[in-house]
C-alpha positions as a LaTeX table, in Angstrom:
\begin{tabular}{lrrr}
\hline
Residue & $x$ (\AA) & $y$ (\AA) & $z$ (\AA) \\
\hline
Met1 & $-54.03$ & 64.55 & 21.55 \\
Val2 & $-51.54$ & 61.99 & 20.32 \\
Ser3 & $-48.86$ & 60.07 & 21.70 \\
Tyr4 & $-45.60$ & 58.64 & 20.47 \\
Lys5 & $-43.79$ & 55.83 & 22.26 \\
Val6 & $-39.83$ & 56.61 & 22.46 \\
Thr7 & $-37.12$ & 54.40 & 23.50 \\
Val8 & $-33.71$ & 55.87 & 24.23 \\
Ala9 & $-30.83$ & 53.49 & 24.58 \\
Thr10 & $-27.29$ & 54.09 & 26.17 \\
Gly11 & $-24.22$ & 52.51 & 24.51 \\
Asp12 & $-22.71$ & 49.57 & 26.43 \\
Val13 & $-18.82$ & 51.08 & 26.41 \\
Ala14 & $-17.01$ & 52.20 & 29.55 \\
Glu15 & $-18.47$ & 55.22 & 31.25 \\
Ala16 & $-21.39$ & 55.56 & 28.76 \\
Gly17 & $-23.90$ & 56.59 & 31.45 \\
Thr18 & $-24.65$ & 60.00 & 32.90 \\
Asn19 & $-26.33$ & 61.41 & 35.87 \\
Asn20 & $-27.13$ & 64.65 & 33.97 \\
Ser21 & $-30.72$ & 65.35 & 32.61 \\
Ile22 & $-31.46$ & 64.48 & 29.11 \\
Ser23 & $-34.45$ & 65.56 & 27.26 \\
Ile24 & $-36.06$ & 64.95 & 23.64 \\
Thr25 & $-37.74$ & 66.62 & 21.16 \\
Leu26 & $-39.51$ & 64.94 & 17.95 \\
Val27 & $-39.42$ & 66.92 & 14.71 \\
Gly28 & $-41.83$ & 65.83 & 12.30 \\
Ser29 & $-42.81$ & 66.98 & 8.82 \\
Arg30 & $-46.02$ & 68.95 & 9.99 \\
Gly31 & $-44.34$ & 70.30 & 13.51 \\
Glu32 & $-42.58$ & 69.42 & 16.46 \\
Ser33 & $-43.14$ & 68.24 & 19.90 \\
Arg34 & $-42.38$ & 70.05 & 23.14 \\
Lys35 & $-39.09$ & 69.34 & 25.06 \\
Thr36 & $-39.70$ & 66.18 & 27.18 \\
Thr37 & $-37.62$ & 64.99 & 29.92 \\
Val38 & $-36.11$ & 61.31 & 29.47 \\
Ser39 & $-34.13$ & 60.66 & 32.41 \\
Leu40 & $-31.99$ & 62.00 & 35.13 \\
Leu41 & $-29.80$ & 58.77 & 35.24 \\
Phe42 & $-28.51$ & 56.49 & 32.57 \\
Leu43 & $-26.54$ & 53.40 & 33.21 \\
Pro44 & $-24.14$ & 51.80 & 30.55 \\
Gly45 & $-26.25$ & 49.56 & 28.21 \\
Gln46 & $-29.55$ & 50.98 & 29.63 \\
Glu47 & $-32.79$ & 51.56 & 27.78 \\
Lys48 & $-35.36$ & 54.14 & 28.57 \\
Ser49 & $-38.78$ & 54.18 & 27.25 \\
Leu50 & $-41.08$ & 57.11 & 27.49 \\
Ser51 & $-44.53$ & 58.70 & 26.05 \\
Val52 & $-44.26$ & 62.04 & 24.28 \\
Asp53 & $-47.47$ & 63.72 & 24.09 \\
Cys54 & $-48.77$ & 66.31 & 21.19 \\
Arg55 & $-51.70$ & 68.28 & 20.49 \\
Gln56 & $-51.59$ & 67.10 & 16.88 \\
Asp57 & $-50.07$ & 64.37 & 14.55 \\
Leu58 & $-46.35$ & 65.60 & 13.75 \\
Gly59 & $-46.50$ & 63.81 & 10.29 \\
Pro60 & $-43.24$ & 61.40 & 9.66 \\
Ile61 & $-40.80$ & 61.86 & 12.00 \\
Val62 & $-37.66$ & 63.35 & 10.30 \\
Leu63 & $-35.33$ & 64.18 & 13.27 \\
Val64 & $-34.82$ & 63.96 & 17.02 \\
Arg65 & $-33.15$ & 66.37 & 19.07 \\
Leu66 & $-31.23$ & 65.22 & 22.40 \\
His67 & $-31.03$ & 67.84 & 25.07 \\
Lys68 & $-27.98$ & 67.39 & 27.67 \\
Trp69 & $-28.16$ & 69.82 & 30.72 \\
Arg70 & $-25.44$ & 69.55 & 33.50 \\
Ile71 & $-27.05$ & 69.68 & 36.88 \\
Phe72 & $-24.14$ & 69.71 & 39.13 \\
Leu73 & $-20.82$ & 68.16 & 37.72 \\
Glu74 & $-20.16$ & 67.45 & 33.85 \\
Asp75 & $-20.95$ & 63.83 & 32.93 \\
Ala76 & $-20.72$ & 63.02 & 29.40 \\
Trp77 & $-23.12$ & 60.36 & 27.81 \\
Phe78 & $-22.83$ & 58.02 & 24.79 \\
Cys79 & $-26.12$ & 57.70 & 23.13 \\
Lys80 & $-26.62$ & 54.32 & 21.08 \\
Asp81 & $-29.90$ & 55.18 & 19.42 \\
Ile82 & $-33.48$ & 56.36 & 19.72 \\
Arg83 & $-36.68$ & 54.48 & 18.66 \\
Val84 & $-39.75$ & 56.15 & 18.10 \\
Thr85 & $-43.29$ & 54.56 & 17.33 \\
Ala86 & $-46.05$ & 56.59 & 15.99 \\
Pro87 & $-49.57$ & 56.56 & 17.06 \\
Asn88 & $-50.59$ & 54.88 & 13.46 \\
Gly89 & $-48.00$ & 52.44 & 14.32 \\
Asn90 & $-45.19$ & 53.53 & 12.15 \\
Met91 & $-41.89$ & 52.75 & 13.40 \\
Tyr92 & $-38.56$ & 55.03 & 13.21 \\
Cys93 & $-35.10$ & 54.53 & 13.97 \\
Phe94 & $-32.56$ & 57.24 & 14.82 \\
Pro95 & $-28.92$ & 55.86 & 15.21 \\
Cys96 & $-26.70$ & 57.95 & 17.33 \\
Tyr97 & $-23.58$ & 56.39 & 18.41 \\
Gln98 & $-21.91$ & 59.48 & 19.63 \\
Trp99 & $-20.78$ & 61.35 & 23.07 \\
Leu100 & $-22.94$ & 64.28 & 24.31 \\
Glu101 & $-20.66$ & 66.62 & 26.41 \\
Gly102 & $-21.44$ & 69.61 & 28.18 \\
Val103 & $-24.94$ & 71.60 & 27.89 \\
Thr104 & $-25.60$ & 70.76 & 24.23 \\
Thr105 & $-28.34$ & 69.77 & 21.92 \\
Val106 & $-27.87$ & 67.42 & 19.14 \\
Glu107 & $-29.95$ & 66.60 & 16.14 \\
Val108 & $-30.15$ & 63.11 & 14.81 \\
Arg109 & $-31.76$ & 62.01 & 11.43 \\
Glu110 & $-33.65$ & 58.78 & 10.48 \\
Gly111 & $-31.33$ & 55.76 & 9.65 \\
Ser112 & $-32.48$ & 55.50 & 6.28 \\
Gly113 & $-29.73$ & 56.39 & 4.34 \\
Lys114 & $-30.99$ & 59.19 & 2.25 \\
Lys115 & $-28.99$ & 61.42 & $-0.26$ \\
Leu116 & $-28.83$ & 65.23 & $-0.32$ \\
Val117 & $-31.44$ & 64.93 & $-3.44$ \\
Asp118 & $-33.72$ & 63.22 & $-1.21$ \\
Asp119 & $-34.11$ & 66.09 & 1.12 \\
Glu120 & $-37.51$ & 67.62 & 0.34 \\
Leu121 & $-38.04$ & 69.17 & 3.77 \\
Gln122 & $-36.05$ & 72.68 & 4.32 \\
Ile123 & $-35.60$ & 71.25 & 7.98 \\
Leu124 & $-33.54$ & 68.38 & 6.56 \\
Lys125 & $-31.48$ & 70.77 & 4.07 \\
Glu126 & $-30.71$ & 72.72 & 6.87 \\
His127 & $-29.61$ & 70.12 & 9.24 \\
Arg128 & $-27.40$ & 68.92 & 6.58 \\
Arg129 & $-25.75$ & 72.19 & 5.98 \\
Arg130 & $-25.11$ & 72.55 & 9.76 \\
Glu131 & $-23.37$ & 69.11 & 9.82 \\
Leu132 & $-21.19$ & 69.64 & 6.84 \\
Ala133 & $-20.26$ & 73.02 & 8.42 \\
Ala134 & $-19.40$ & 71.27 & 11.89 \\
Arg135 & $-17.37$ & 68.74 & 10.22 \\
Gln136 & $-15.36$ & 71.41 & 8.24 \\
Glu137 & $-14.67$ & 73.07 & 11.63 \\
Ala138 & $-13.66$ & 69.69 & 13.18 \\
Phe139 & $-11.56$ & 68.53 & 10.50 \\
Arg140 & $-9.10$ & 71.59 & 9.84 \\
Trp141 & $-5.65$ & 70.46 & 7.64 \\
Lys142 & $-2.26$ & 71.85 & 7.78 \\
Asn143 & 1.07 & 71.01 & 5.86 \\
Phe144 & 3.52 & 68.90 & 7.99 \\
Ala145 & 6.28 & 69.37 & 5.79 \\
Gln146 & 6.91 & 70.55 & 1.98 \\
Gly147 & 5.81 & 67.56 & $-0.33$ \\
Trp148 & 4.23 & 65.54 & 2.62 \\
Pro149 & 0.53 & 64.67 & 2.62 \\
Arg150 & $-1.64$ & 67.22 & 4.65 \\
Cys151 & $-2.50$ & 66.11 & 8.23 \\
Leu152 & $-5.10$ & 67.22 & 11.07 \\
Asn153 & $-4.45$ & 70.62 & 12.52 \\
Val154 & $-3.94$ & 69.46 & 15.88 \\
Gly155 & $-1.03$ & 68.63 & 18.09 \\
Ser156 & $-2.41$ & 65.29 & 19.77 \\
Ile157 & $-5.56$ & 63.14 & 19.74 \\
Leu158 & $-6.63$ & 64.77 & 23.04 \\
Glu159 & $-7.33$ & 68.00 & 20.99 \\
Leu160 & $-9.96$ & 65.96 & 19.05 \\
Asp161 & $-13.57$ & 65.77 & 19.62 \\
Ser162 & $-14.49$ & 63.15 & 22.12 \\
Asn163 & $-16.29$ & 61.29 & 19.33 \\
Ile164 & $-13.39$ & 61.30 & 16.86 \\
Gln165 & $-10.93$ & 60.14 & 19.74 \\
Phe166 & $-13.38$ & 57.08 & 20.42 \\
Ser167 & $-13.05$ & 56.20 & 16.70 \\
Cys168 & $-9.32$ & 56.11 & 17.19 \\
Val169 & $-9.41$ & 54.10 & 19.99 \\
Arg170 & $-11.61$ & 51.56 & 18.21 \\
Ala171 & $-9.22$ & 51.62 & 15.25 \\
Thr172 & $-6.36$ & 50.90 & 17.72 \\
Asp173 & $-8.21$ & 47.71 & 19.02 \\
Phe174 & $-8.92$ & 46.48 & 15.49 \\
Thr175 & $-5.21$ & 46.89 & 14.65 \\
Gly176 & $-4.41$ & 44.77 & 17.75 \\
Phe177 & $-7.01$ & 42.10 & 16.89 \\
Leu178 & $-4.92$ & 41.97 & 13.59 \\
Ile179 & $-1.73$ & 41.76 & 15.13 \\
Leu180 & $-2.99$ & 38.70 & 17.19 \\
Gln181 & $-4.77$ & 37.00 & 14.05 \\
Gly182 & $-1.49$ & 37.35 & 12.11 \\
Ala183 & 0.25 & 35.85 & 15.06 \\
Ser184 & $-2.05$ & 32.82 & 15.09 \\
His185 & $-1.43$ & 32.42 & 11.22 \\
Phe186 & 2.45 & 32.70 & 11.98 \\
Leu187 & 2.32 & 30.07 & 14.75 \\
Ser188 & 0.12 & 27.47 & 12.58 \\
Gly189 & 2.84 & 27.53 & 9.68 \\
Phe190 & 0.85 & 29.69 & 7.40 \\
Leu191 & 3.30 & 32.60 & 7.03 \\
Leu192 & 6.30 & 30.49 & 6.74 \\
Arg193 & 5.29 & 28.14 & 4.00 \\
Tyr194 & 7.40 & 28.44 & 0.65 \\
Thr195 & 5.77 & 25.20 & $-1.08$ \\
Ser196 & 2.39 & 24.80 & $-2.73$ \\
Trp197 & $-0.43$ & 23.12 & $-0.75$ \\
Asp198 & $-0.35$ & 19.30 & $-1.35$ \\
Ser199 & $-4.55$ & 19.47 & $-0.99$ \\
Leu200 & $-7.52$ & 21.26 & $-0.02$ \\
Asp201 & $-7.76$ & 18.99 & 2.94 \\
Glu202 & $-4.20$ & 20.20 & 4.17 \\
Met203 & $-5.43$ & 23.93 & 3.67 \\
Arg204 & $-8.58$ & 23.22 & 5.80 \\
Thr205 & $-6.34$ & 21.76 & 8.62 \\
Ile206 & $-4.37$ & 24.79 & 8.72 \\
Phe207 & $-7.38$ & 27.36 & 8.94 \\
Ser208 & $-9.04$ & 25.08 & 11.13 \\
Arg209 & $-6.24$ & 25.92 & 13.79 \\
Thr210 & $-6.72$ & 29.50 & 13.51 \\
Gln211 & $-10.56$ & 29.70 & 13.93 \\
Gly212 & $-11.26$ & 31.04 & 17.40 \\
Arg213 & $-14.00$ & 31.94 & 19.72 \\
Asp214 & $-14.77$ & 35.61 & 20.63 \\
Ile215 & $-14.00$ & 35.65 & 24.48 \\
Gly216 & $-14.10$ & 39.25 & 25.63 \\
Gly217 & $-12.91$ & 40.52 & 22.25 \\
Cys218 & $-9.84$ & 38.42 & 22.12 \\
Leu219 & $-9.26$ & 35.25 & 19.49 \\
Val220 & $-8.69$ & 32.34 & 21.31 \\
Cys221 & $-7.40$ & 29.42 & 18.97 \\
Ser222 & $-9.14$ & 26.26 & 18.60 \\
Pro223 & $-6.81$ & 22.86 & 19.14 \\
Pro224 & $-6.10$ & 21.37 & 15.85 \\
His225 & $-8.27$ & 18.63 & 14.45 \\
His226 & $-7.10$ & 14.97 & 13.97 \\
\hline
\end{tabular}
């Protein structure tokens, strides 16, 4: 009997936690573990640790399967990552960063950045094939108008998968940050300058006014230096 130490982390975004049942299966090059319950309750930003016992050494851990089961009401869960420590001390990290909705099973690869040619195991080749097919299904294209670039075949962002919606929201937040940063440069006189800089010290003075502190995701301008 061998034991693997597993830590499952929930993201700290709004409503990331869940009261649905979450289980995990470890998949190694020599076999896989039984499905083991992680928790029936996750709070945003919370980590849960557990031991997964197996009859034999699974070899290098190449995949983890996350199973979400709805007990009463549906409650989506945002998983941040999974960390596994093998009996020999080897550590494996599986970045997830996605929402799990409904009754579902999600397979997550180890975050080692391997290419297609690096997938020697058949189980990894199959995982990549299924992942590609899912992406092709999610991102279908249509012609908006003759001569225009193609666009996604959806009526609105609400028709997209929740993980894609989350990415779009984050992109909007980033755009808002750029607008705020541009306004800071505008107020400091950077964008309306029509003459050359007199010296490097003058440039440093301008940019020091737009250096800020990150408070709640907003840029707060520092007072000018004298």
